[in-house]
mmCIF file with all atom_site columns, C-alpha atoms in Angstrom:
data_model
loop_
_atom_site.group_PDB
_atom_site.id
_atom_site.type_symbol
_atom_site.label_atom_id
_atom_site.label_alt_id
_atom_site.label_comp_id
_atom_site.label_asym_id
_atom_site.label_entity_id
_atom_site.label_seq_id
_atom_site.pdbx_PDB_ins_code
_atom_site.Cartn_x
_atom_site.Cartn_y
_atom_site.Cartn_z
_atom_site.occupancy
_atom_site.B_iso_or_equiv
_atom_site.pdbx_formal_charge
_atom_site.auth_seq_id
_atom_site.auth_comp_id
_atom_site.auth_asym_id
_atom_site.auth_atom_id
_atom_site.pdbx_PDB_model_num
ATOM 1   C CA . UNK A 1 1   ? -25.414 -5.269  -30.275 1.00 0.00 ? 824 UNK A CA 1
ATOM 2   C CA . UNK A 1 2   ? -21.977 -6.228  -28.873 1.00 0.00 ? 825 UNK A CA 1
ATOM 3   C CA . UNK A 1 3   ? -20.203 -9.149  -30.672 1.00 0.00 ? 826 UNK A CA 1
ATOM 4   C CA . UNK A 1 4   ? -18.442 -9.962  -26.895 1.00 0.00 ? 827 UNK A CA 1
ATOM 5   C CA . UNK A 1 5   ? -19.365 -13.711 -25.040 1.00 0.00 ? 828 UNK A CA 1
ATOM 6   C CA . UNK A 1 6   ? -20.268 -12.893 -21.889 1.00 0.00 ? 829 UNK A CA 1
ATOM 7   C CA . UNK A 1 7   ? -20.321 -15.580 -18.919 1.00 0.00 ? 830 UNK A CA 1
ATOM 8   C CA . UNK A 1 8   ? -22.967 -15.088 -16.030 1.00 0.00 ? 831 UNK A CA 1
ATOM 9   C CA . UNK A 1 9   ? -23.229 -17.394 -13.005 1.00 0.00 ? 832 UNK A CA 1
ATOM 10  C CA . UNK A 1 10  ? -26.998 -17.750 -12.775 1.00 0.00 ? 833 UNK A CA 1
ATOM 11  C CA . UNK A 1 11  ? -28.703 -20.300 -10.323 1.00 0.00 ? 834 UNK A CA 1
ATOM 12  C CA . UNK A 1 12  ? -32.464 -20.937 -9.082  1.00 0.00 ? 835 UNK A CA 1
ATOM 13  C CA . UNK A 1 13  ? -35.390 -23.628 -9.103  1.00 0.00 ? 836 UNK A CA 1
ATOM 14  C CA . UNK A 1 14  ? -36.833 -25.777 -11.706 1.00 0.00 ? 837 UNK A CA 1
ATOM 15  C CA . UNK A 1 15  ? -40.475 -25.650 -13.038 1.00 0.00 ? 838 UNK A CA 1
ATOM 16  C CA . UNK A 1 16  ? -42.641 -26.972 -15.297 1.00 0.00 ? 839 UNK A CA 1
ATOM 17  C CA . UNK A 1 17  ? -45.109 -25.223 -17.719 1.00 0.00 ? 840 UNK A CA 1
ATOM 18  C CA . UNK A 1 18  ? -47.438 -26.327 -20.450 1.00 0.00 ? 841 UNK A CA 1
ATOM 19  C CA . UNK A 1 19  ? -44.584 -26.465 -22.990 1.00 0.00 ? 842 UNK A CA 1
ATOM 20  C CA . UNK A 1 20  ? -41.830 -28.085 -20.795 1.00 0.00 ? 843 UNK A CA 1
ATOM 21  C CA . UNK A 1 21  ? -39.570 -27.364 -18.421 1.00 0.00 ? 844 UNK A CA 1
ATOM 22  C CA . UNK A 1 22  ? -38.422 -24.043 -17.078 1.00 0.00 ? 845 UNK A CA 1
ATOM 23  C CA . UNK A 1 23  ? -35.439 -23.069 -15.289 1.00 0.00 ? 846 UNK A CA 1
ATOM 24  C CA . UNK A 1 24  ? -36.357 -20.176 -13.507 1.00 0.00 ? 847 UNK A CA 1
ATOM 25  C CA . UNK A 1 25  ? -33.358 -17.483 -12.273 1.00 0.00 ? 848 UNK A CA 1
ATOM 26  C CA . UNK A 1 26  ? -32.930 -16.472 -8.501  1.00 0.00 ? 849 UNK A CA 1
ATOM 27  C CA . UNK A 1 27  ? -33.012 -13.157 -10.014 1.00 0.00 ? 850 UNK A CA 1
ATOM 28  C CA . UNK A 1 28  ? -33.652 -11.196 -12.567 1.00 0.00 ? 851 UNK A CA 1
ATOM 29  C CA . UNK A 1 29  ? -30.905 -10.673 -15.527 1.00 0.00 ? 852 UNK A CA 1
ATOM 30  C CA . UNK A 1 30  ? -30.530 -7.334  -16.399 1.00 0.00 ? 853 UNK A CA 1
ATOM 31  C CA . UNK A 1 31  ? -28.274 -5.646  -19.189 1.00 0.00 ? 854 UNK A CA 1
ATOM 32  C CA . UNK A 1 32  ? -28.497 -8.484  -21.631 1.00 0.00 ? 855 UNK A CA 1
ATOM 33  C CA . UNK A 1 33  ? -29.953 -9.228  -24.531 1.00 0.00 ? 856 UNK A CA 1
ATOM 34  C CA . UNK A 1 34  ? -33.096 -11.546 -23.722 1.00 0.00 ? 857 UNK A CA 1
ATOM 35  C CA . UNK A 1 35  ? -35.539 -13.579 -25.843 1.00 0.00 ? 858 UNK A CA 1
ATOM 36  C CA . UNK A 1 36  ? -32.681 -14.970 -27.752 1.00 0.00 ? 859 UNK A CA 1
ATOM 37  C CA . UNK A 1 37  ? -30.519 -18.280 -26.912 1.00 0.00 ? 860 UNK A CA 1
ATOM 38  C CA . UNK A 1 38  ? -27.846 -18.927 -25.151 1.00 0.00 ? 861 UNK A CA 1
ATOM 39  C CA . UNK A 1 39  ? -26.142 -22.096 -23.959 1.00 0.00 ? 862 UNK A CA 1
ATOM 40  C CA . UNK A 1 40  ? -26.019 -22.896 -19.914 1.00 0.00 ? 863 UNK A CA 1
ATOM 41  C CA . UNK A 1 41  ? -23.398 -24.875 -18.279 1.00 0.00 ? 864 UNK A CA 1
ATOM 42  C CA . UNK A 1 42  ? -25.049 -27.163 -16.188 1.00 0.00 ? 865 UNK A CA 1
ATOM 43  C CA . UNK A 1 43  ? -23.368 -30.162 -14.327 1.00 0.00 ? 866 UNK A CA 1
ATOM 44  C CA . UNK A 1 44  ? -20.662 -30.196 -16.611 1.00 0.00 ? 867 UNK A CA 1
ATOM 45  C CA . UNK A 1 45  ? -22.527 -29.871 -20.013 1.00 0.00 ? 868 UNK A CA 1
ATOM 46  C CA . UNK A 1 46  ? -23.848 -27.309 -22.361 1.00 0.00 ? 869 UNK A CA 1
ATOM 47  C CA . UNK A 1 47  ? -27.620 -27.203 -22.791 1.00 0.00 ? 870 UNK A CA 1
ATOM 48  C CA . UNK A 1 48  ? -28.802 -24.937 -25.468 1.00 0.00 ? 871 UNK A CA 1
ATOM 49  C CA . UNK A 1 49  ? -31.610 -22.463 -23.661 1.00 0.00 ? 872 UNK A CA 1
ATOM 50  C CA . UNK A 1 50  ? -33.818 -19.911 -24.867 1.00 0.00 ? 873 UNK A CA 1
ATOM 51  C CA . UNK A 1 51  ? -33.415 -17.108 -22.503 1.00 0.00 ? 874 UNK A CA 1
ATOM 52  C CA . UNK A 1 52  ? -37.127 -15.077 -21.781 1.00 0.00 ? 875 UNK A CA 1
ATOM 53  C CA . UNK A 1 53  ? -36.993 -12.298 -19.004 1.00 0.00 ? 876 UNK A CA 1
ATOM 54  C CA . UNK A 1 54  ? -39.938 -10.751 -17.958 1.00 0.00 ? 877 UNK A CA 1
ATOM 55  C CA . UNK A 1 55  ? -41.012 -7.550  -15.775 1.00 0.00 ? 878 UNK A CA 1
ATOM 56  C CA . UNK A 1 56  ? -39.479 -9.252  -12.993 1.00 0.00 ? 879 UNK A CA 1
ATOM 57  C CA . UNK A 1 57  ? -38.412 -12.984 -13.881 1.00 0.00 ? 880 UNK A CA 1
ATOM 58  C CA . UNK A 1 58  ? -35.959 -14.613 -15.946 1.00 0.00 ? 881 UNK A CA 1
ATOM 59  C CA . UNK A 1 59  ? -36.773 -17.823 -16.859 1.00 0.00 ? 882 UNK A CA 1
ATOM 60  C CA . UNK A 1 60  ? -34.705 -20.296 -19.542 1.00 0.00 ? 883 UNK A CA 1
ATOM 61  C CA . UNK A 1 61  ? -35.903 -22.341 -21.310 1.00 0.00 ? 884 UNK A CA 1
ATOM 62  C CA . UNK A 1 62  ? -34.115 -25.852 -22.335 1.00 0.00 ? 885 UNK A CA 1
ATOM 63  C CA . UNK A 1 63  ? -34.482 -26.489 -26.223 1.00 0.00 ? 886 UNK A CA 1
ATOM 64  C CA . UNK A 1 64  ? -34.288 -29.744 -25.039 1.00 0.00 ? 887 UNK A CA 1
ATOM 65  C CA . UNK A 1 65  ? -36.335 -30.720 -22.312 1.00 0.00 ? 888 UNK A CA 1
ATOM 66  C CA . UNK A 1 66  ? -34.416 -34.059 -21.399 1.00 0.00 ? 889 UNK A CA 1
ATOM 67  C CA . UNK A 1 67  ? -31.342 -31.554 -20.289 1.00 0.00 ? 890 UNK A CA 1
ATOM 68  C CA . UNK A 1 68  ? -33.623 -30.346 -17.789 1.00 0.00 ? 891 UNK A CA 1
ATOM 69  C CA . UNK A 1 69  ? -33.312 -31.190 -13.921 1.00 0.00 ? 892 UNK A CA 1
ATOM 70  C CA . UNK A 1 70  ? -36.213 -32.571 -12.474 1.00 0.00 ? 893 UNK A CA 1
ATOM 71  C CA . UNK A 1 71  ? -39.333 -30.119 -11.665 1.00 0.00 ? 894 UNK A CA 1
ATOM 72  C CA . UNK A 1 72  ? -38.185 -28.844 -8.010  1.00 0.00 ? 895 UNK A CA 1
ATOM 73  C CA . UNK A 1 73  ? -34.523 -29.309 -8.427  1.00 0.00 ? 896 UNK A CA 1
ATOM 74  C CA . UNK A 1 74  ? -32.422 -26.401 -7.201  1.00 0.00 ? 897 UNK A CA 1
ATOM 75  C CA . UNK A 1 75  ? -29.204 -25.658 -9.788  1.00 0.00 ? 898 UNK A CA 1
ATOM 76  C CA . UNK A 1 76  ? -26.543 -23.608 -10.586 1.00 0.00 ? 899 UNK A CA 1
ATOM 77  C CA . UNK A 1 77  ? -24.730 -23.058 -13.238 1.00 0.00 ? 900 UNK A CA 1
ATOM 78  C CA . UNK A 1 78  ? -23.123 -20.730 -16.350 1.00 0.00 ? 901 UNK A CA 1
ATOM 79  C CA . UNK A 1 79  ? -25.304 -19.053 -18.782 1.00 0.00 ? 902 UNK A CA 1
ATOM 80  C CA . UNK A 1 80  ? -22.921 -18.100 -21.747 1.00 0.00 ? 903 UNK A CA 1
ATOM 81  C CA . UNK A 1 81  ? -24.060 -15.177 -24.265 1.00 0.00 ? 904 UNK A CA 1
ATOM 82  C CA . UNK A 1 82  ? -22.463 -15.102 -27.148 1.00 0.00 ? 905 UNK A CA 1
ATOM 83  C CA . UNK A 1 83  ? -24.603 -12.054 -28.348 1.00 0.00 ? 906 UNK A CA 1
ATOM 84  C CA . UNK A 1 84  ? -23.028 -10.142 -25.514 1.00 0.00 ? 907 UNK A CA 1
ATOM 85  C CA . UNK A 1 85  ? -24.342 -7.186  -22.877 1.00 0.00 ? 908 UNK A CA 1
ATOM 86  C CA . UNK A 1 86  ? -27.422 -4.610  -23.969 1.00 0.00 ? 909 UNK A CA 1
ATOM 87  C CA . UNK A 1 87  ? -26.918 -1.423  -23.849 1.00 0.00 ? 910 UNK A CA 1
ATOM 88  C CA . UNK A 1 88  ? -29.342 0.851   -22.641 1.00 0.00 ? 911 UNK A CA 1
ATOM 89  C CA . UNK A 1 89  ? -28.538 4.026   -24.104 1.00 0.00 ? 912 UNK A CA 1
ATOM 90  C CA . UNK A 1 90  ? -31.643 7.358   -23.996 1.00 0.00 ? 913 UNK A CA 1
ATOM 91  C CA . UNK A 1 91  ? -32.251 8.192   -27.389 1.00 0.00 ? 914 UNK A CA 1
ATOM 92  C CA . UNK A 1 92  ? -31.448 11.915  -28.295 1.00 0.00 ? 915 UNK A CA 1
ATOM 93  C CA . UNK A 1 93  ? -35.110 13.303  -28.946 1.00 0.00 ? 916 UNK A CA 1
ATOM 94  C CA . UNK A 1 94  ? -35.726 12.325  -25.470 1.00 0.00 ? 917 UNK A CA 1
ATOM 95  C CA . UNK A 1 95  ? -32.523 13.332  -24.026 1.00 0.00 ? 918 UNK A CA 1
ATOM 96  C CA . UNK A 1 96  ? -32.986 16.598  -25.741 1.00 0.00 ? 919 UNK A CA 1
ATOM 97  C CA . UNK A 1 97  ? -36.490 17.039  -24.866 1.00 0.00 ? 920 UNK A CA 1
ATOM 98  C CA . UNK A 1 98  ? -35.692 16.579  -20.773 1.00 0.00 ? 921 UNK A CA 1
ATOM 99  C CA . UNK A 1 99  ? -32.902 19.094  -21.096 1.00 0.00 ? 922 UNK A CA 1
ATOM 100 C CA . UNK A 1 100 ? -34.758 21.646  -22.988 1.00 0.00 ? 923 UNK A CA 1
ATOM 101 C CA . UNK A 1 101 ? -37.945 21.169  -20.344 1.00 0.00 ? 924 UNK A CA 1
ATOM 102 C CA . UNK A 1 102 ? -35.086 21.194  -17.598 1.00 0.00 ? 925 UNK A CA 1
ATOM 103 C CA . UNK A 1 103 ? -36.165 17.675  -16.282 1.00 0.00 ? 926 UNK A CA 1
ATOM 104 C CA . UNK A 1 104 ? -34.073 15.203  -15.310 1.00 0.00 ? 927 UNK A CA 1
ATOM 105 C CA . UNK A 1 105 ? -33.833 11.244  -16.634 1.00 0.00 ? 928 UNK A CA 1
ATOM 106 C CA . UNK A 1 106 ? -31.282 10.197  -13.801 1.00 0.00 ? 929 UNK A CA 1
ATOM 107 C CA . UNK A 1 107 ? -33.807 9.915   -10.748 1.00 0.00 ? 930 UNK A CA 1
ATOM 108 C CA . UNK A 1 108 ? -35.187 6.188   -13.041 1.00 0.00 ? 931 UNK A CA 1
ATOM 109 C CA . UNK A 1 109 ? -34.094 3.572   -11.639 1.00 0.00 ? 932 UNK A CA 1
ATOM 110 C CA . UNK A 1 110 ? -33.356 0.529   -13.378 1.00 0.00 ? 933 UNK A CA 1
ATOM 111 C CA . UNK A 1 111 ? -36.887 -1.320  -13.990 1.00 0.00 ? 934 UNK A CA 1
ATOM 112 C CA . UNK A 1 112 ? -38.565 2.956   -14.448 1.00 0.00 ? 935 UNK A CA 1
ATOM 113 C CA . UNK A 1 113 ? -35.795 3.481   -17.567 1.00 0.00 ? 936 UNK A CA 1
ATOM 114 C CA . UNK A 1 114 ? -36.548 0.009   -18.877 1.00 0.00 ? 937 UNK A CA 1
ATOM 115 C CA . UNK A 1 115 ? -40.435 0.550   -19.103 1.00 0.00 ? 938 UNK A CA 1
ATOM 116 C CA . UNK A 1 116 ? -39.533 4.415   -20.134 1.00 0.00 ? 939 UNK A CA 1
ATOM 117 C CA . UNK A 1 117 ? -37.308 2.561   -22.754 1.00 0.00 ? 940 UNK A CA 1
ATOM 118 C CA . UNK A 1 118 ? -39.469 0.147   -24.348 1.00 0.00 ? 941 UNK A CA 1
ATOM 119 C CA . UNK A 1 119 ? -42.754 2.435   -24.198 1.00 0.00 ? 942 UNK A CA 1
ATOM 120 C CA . UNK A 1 120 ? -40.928 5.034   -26.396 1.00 0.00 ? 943 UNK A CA 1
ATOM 121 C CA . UNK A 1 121 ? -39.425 1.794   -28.240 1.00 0.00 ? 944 UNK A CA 1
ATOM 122 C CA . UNK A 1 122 ? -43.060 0.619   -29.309 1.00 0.00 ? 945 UNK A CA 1
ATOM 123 C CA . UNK A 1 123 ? -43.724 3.727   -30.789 1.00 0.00 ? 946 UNK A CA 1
ATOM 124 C CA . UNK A 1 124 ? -45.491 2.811   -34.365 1.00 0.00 ? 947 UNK A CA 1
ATOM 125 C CA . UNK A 1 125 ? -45.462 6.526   -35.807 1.00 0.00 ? 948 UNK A CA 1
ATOM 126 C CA . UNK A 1 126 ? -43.899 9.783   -35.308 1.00 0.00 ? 949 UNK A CA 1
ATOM 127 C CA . UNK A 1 127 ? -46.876 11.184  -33.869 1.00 0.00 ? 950 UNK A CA 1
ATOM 128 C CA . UNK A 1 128 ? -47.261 8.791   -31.372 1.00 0.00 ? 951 UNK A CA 1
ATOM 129 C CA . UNK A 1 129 ? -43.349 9.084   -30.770 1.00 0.00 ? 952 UNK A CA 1
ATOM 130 C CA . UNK A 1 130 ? -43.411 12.803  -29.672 1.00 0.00 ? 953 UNK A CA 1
ATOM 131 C CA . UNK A 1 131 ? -46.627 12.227  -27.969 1.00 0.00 ? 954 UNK A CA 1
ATOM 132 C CA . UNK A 1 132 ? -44.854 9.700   -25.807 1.00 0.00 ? 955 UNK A CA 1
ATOM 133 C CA . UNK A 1 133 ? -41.552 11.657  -25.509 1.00 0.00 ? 956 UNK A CA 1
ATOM 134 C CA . UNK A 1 134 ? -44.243 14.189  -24.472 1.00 0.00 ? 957 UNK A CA 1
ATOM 135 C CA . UNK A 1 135 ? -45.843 11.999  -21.808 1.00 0.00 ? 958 UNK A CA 1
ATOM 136 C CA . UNK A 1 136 ? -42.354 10.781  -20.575 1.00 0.00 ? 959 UNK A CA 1
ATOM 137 C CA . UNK A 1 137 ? -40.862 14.009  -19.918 1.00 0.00 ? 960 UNK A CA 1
ATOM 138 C CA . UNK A 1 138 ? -44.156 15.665  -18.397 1.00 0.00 ? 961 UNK A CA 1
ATOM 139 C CA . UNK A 1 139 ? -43.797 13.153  -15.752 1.00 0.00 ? 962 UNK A CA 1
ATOM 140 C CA . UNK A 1 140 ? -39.786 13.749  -14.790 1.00 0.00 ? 963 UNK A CA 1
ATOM 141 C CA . UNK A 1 141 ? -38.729 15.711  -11.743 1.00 0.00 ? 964 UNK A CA 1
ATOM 142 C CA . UNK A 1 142 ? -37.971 18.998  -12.378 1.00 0.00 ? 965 UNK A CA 1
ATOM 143 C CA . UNK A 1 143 ? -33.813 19.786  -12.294 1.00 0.00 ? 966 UNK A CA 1
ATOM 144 C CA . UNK A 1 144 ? -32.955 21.452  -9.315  1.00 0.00 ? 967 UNK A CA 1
ATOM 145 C CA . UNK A 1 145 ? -31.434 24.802  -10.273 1.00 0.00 ? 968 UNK A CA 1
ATOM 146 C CA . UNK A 1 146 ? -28.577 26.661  -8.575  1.00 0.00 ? 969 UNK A CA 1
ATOM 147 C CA . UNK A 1 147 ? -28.379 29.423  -7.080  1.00 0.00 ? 970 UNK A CA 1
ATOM 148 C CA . UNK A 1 148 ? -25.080 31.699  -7.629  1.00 0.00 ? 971 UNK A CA 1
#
């Protein structure tokens, strides 16, 4: 994981949920390390959030919910990350695996690579690994081959 602070200008609406409030994004956040903390810059001060993004949300999460703005509230602001941007690299068995079955990883999109990502991420034995490198590559287009 990169050591590098990274500054995003984030913005969107304020909710509440069972366990407080919830600062939920305009849009998603996507290359960076999620579930952990991070501090947002909002209205001139620092509130310590815990940063949770989903499928398709990214909520935050003040560790103190007195920071918050009220329930409603449009804001703006900073969300600093000290633990820096994610990257999202193919492993090499899969990599391998699509070249060798002439197949083709660069037709995923964002949100396709991601879910193609974490499956092969949740893999609990090597079985199951190659059995889902398997699955993933199965499913791939087909590399378009020339004709010279």
């Amino acid at each position: 994981m990169a050591s590098t602070t990274v500054n995003v200008f984030v913005h969107g609406t304020v909710t509440h949920g069972p366990e407080g409030p919830l600062l939920v994004l305009s849009g998603r956040l996507d290359g960076h390390d999620t579930f952990l903390r991070g501090n947002l810059e909002l209205a001139g001060k620092l509130v310590p959030v815990r940063i949770l993004t989903l499928d398709d949300v990214t909520v935050l999460r003040p560790v103190d919910h007195s920071a918050a703005p009220p329930a409603g509230t449009m804001w703006q602001g900073t969300l600093h990350l000290p633990h820096g941007l994610r990257p999202r690299t193919v492993p090499p068995d899969l990599q391998d695996s699509a070249v060798r079955e002439g197949r083709s990883l660069t037709t995923l999109d964002e949100a396709e690579l991601r879910y193609v990502l974490t499956f092969l991420s949740e893999s609990t034995t090597p079985t199951i690994r190659r059995a889902r490198v398997e699955a993933i590559v199965s499913a791939l287009p087909m590399v378009a081959r020339s004709t010279q």
